[in-house]
Coordinates of C-alpha atoms and ligand atoms in Angstrom, one line a residue:
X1 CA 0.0 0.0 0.0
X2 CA 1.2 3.0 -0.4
X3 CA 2.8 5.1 1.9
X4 CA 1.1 8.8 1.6
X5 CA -2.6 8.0 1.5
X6 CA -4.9 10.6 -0.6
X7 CA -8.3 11.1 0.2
X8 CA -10.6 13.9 -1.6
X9 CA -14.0 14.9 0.1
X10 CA -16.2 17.5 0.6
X11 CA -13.1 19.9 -1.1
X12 CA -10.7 18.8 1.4
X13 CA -7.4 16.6 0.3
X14 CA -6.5 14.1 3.3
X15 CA -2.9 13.5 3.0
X16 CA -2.1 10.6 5.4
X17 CA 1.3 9.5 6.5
X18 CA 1.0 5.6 6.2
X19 CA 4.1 4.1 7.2
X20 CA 3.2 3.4 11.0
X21 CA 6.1 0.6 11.4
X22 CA 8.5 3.5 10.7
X23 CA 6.9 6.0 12.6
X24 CA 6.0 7.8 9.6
X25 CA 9.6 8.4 8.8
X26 CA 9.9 10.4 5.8
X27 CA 11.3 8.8 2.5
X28 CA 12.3 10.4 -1.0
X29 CA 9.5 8.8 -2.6
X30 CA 7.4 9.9 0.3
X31 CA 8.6 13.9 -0.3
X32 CA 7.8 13.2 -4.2
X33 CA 4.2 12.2 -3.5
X34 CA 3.5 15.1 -0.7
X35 CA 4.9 17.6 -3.6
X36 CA 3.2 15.9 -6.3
X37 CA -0.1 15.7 -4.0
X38 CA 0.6 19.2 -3.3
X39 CA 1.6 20.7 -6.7
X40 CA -2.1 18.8 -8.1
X41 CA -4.2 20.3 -5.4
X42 CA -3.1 23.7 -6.0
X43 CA -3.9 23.0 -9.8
X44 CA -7.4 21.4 -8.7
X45 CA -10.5 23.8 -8.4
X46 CA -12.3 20.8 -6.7
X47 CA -9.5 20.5 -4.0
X48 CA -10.2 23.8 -1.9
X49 CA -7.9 22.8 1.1
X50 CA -5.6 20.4 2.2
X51 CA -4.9 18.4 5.6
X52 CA -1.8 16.4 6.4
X53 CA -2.3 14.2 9.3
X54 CA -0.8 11.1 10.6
X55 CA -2.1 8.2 12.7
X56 CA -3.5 8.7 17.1
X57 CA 0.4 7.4 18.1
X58 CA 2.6 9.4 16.1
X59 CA 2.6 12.0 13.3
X60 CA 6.2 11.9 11.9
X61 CA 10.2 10.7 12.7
X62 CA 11.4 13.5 10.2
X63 CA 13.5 12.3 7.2
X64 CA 14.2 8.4 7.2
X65 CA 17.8 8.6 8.7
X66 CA 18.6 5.3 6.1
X67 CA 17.9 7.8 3.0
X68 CA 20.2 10.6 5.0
X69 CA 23.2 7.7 5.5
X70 CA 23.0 6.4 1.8
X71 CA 21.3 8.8 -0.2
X72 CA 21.4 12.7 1.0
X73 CA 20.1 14.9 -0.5
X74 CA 22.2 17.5 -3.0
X75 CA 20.6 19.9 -4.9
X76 CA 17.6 22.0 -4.2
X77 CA 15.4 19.5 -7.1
X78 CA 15.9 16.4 -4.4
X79 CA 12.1 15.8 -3.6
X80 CA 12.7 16.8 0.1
X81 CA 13.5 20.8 -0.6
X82 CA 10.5 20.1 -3.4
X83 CA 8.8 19.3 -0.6
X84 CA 9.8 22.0 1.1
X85 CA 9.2 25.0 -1.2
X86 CA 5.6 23.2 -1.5
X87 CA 3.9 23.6 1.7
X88 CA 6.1 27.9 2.3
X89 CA 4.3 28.7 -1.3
X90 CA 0.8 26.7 -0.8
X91 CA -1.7 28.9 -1.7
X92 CA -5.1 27.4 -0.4
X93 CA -5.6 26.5 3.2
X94 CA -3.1 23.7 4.7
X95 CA -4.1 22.0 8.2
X96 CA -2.1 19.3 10.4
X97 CA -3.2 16.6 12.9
X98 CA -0.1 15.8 14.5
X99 CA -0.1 13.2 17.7
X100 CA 2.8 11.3 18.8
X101 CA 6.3 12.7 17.9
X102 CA 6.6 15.0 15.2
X103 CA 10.8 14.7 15.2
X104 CA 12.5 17.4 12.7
X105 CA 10.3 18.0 9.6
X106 CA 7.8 16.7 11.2
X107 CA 7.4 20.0 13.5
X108 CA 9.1 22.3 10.7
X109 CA 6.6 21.9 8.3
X110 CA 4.2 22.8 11.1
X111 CA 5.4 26.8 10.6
X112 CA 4.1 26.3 6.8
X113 CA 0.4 25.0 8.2
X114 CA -2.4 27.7 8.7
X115 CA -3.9 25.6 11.5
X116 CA -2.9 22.9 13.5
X117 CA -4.3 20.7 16.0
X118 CA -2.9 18.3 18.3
X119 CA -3.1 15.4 20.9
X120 CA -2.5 15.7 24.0
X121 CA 0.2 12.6 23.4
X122 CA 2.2 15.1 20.8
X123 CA 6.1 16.0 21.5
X124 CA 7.6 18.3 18.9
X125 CA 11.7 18.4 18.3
X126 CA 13.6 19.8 16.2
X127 CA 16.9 17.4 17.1
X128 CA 19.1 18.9 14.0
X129 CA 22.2 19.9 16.4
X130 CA 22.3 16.4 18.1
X131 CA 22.2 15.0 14.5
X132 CA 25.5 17.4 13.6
X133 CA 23.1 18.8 11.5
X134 CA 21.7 22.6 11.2
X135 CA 17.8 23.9 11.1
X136 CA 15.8 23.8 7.8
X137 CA 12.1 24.6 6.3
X138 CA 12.8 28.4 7.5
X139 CA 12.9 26.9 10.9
X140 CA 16.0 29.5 12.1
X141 CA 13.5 32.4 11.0
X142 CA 10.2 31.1 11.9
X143 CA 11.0 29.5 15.5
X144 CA 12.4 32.7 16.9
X145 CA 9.4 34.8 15.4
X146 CA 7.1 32.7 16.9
X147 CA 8.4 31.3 20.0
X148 CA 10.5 34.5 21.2
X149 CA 14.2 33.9 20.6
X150 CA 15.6 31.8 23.8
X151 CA 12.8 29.5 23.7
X152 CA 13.6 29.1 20.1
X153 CA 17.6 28.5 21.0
X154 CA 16.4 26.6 23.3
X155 CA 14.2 23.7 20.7
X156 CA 16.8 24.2 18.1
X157 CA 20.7 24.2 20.0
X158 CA 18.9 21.6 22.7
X159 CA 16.9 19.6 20.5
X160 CA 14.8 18.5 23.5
X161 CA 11.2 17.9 22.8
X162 CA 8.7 20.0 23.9
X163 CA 4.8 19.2 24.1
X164 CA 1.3 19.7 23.1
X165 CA 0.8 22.5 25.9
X166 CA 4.3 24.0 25.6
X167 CA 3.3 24.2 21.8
X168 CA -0.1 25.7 22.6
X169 CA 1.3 28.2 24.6
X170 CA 4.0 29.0 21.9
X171 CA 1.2 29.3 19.3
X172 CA 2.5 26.3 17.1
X173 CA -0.7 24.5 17.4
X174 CA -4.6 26.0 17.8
X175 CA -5.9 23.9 19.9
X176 CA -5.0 20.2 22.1
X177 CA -7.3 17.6 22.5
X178 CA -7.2 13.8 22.9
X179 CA -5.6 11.7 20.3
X180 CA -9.0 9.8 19.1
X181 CA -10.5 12.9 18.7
X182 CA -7.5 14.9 16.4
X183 CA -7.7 14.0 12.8
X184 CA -11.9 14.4 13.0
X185 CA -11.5 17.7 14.1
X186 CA -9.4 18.4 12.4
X187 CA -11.3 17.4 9.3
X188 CA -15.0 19.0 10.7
X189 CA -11.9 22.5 11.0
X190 CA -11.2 21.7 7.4
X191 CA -14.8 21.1 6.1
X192 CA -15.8 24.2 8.1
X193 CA -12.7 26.5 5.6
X194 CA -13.7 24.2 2.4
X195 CA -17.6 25.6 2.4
X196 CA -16.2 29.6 2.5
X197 CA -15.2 31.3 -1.1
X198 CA -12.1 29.9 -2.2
X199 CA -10.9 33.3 -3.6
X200 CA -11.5 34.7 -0.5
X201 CA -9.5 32.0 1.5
X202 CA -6.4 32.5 -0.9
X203 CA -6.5 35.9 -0.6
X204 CA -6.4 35.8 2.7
X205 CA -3.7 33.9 3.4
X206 CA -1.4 35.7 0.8
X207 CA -1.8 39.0 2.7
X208 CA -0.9 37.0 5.8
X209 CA 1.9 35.7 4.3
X210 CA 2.9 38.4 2.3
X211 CA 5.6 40.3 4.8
X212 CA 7.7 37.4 4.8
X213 CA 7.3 35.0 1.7
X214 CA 10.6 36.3 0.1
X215 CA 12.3 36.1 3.3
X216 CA 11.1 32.5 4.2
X217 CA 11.9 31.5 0.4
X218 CA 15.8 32.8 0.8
X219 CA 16.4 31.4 4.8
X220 CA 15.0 28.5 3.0
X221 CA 17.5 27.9 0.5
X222 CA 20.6 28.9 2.4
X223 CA 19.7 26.4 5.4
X224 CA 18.9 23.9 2.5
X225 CA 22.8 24.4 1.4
X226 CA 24.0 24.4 5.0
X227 CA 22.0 21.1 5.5
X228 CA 23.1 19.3 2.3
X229 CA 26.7 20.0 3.0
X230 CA 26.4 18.7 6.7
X231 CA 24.8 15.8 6.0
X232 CA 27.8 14.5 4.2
X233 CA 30.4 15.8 7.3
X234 CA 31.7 13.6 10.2
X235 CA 29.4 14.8 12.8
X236 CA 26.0 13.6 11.2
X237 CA 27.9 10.6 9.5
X238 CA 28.5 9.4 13.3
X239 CA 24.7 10.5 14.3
X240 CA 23.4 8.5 11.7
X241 CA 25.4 5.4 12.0
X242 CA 24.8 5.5 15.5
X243 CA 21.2 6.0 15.3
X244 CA 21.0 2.8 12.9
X245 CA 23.4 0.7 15.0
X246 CA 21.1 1.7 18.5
X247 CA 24.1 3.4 20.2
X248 CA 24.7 7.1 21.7
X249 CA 26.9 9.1 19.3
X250 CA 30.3 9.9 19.9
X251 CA 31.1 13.3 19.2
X252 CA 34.0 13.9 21.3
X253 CA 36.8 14.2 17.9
X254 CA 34.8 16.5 16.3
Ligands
COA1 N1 14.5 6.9 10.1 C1 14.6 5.6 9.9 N2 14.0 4.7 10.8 C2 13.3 5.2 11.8 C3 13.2 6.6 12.1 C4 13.9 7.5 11.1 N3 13.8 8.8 11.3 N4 12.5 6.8 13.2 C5 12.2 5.6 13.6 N5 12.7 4.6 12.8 C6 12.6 3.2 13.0 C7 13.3 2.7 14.2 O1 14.7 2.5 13.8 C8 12.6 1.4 14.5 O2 13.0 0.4 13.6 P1 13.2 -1.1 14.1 O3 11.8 -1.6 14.5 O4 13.8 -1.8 13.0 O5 14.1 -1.1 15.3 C9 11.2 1.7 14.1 O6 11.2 2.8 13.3 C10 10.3 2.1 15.4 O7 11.0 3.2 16.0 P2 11.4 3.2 17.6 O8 12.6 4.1 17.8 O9 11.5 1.8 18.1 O10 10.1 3.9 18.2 P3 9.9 4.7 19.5 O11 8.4 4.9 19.7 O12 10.7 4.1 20.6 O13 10.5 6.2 19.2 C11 10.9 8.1 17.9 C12 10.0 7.0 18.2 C13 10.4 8.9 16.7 C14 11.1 9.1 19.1 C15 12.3 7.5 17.6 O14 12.1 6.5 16.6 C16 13.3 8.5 17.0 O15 13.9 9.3 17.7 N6 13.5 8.5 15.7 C17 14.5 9.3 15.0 C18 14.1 10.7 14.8 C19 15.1 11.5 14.1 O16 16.2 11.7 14.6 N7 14.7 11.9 12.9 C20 15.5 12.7 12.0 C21 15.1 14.2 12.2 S1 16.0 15.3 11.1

């Protein structure tokens, strides 16, 4: 089956992460279809917003650490910066349902959602420093605007997870509730946008986005360099094997 599930009703695209036994770890074939998905729906006057939502235990383990290790991505075509640039420029409505951990991309993309709801099960990190890796998805703009700047150090140098409450308070997610009751709502929230004038809706959210879409487009793209070079440097060459071999990095030579 495949692993990003597409559903289409009542003008809303359901994008499910379906690869459970992996925690939803994100793949380069996964990216593809998101930005494929994504790149349709804007195309689509049937398809008047979208949700991305994952399953009542966990939402997503960021990027599949296997693809990092023997596949990194180069060049800003790879389908994860595809990905990326997708969900900054999306012009309809975009929602999440996120419970369980949403690890690295998995809370980034979160800055590109217009609403987001959670369970009360969900812990958000951005781990990129204990990877020997740096922030990406606009992530070293968008924290600090949102969460104040030492709260934002503190996510991205610590990497520590942080949860649904802490998130709340932050203003990374509307509203927590429990983990059964997540993806419906936030379906019945998506329903409620789908039924108002689409034009109206897409206006909308360019004006709110309109102060910053350049500056979120160039962070984007320099992190995106940063990121491509690290992944191929010692530091995140020991994360990763470590991670795969189930032992603590040893970062003590670099
Ligand atoms: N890439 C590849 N495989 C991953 C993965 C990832 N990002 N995240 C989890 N998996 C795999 C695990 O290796 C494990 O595989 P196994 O059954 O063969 O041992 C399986 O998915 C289940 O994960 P597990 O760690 O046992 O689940 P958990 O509930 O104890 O912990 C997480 C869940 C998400 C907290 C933990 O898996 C984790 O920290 N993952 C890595 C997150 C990360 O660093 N992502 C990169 C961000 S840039």
């Amino acid at each position: 089956m495949s692993e990003i599930l597409e559903h289409c009703d009542a003008g809303v695209l359901t994008l499910t992460l379906n690869r459970a036994e992996r925690k939803n770890a994100l793949t380069a074939d996964m990216y593809a279809a998101l930005a494929d998905a994504l790149a349709r729906a804007e195309a689509d006057a049937s398809v008047r917003v979208v949700l991305l939502q994952g399953q009542e235990t966990v939402f997503s383990a960021g990027n599949d650490i296997g693809d990092f290790l023997n596949a990194p991505p180069a060049t800003p075509d790879r389908p994860v910066f595809r990905f990326l640039r997708g969900i900054a420029a999306f012009p309809k409505p975009l929602l999440a349902a996120v419970c369980g951990p949403a690890v690295g991309v998995g809370t980034t993309l979160l800055f590109h959602c217009d609403l987001v709801y959670a369970g009360d099960n969900a812990a958000f990190s951005m781990p990129f420093v204990n990877l020997g890796l740096c922030p990406e998805a606009a992530s070293s703009l968008l924290a600090p605007q949102m969460f104040g700047y030492h709260r934002a150090a503190e996510a991205l140098l610590l990497g520590e997870p942080f949860f649904a409450e802490a998130a709340l308070e932050v203003g990374l997610v509307n509203r927590v509730l429990p983990p059964t009751e997540v993806n419906a709502y936030a379906q019945a929230q998506a329903r409620k946008l789908a039924a108002k004038p689409l034009v109206s809706l897409v206006e909308t959210k360019r004006l709110l986005k309109k102060g910053q879409a350049a500056q979120v487009a160039e962070r984007m793209a320099e992190e995106g360099a940063s990121f491509s070079r690290m992944l191929r440097e010692p530091a995140a060459r020991e994360a990763f094997a470590a991670f795969m071999d189930k032992r603590k990095p040893d970062f003590s030579a670099l």
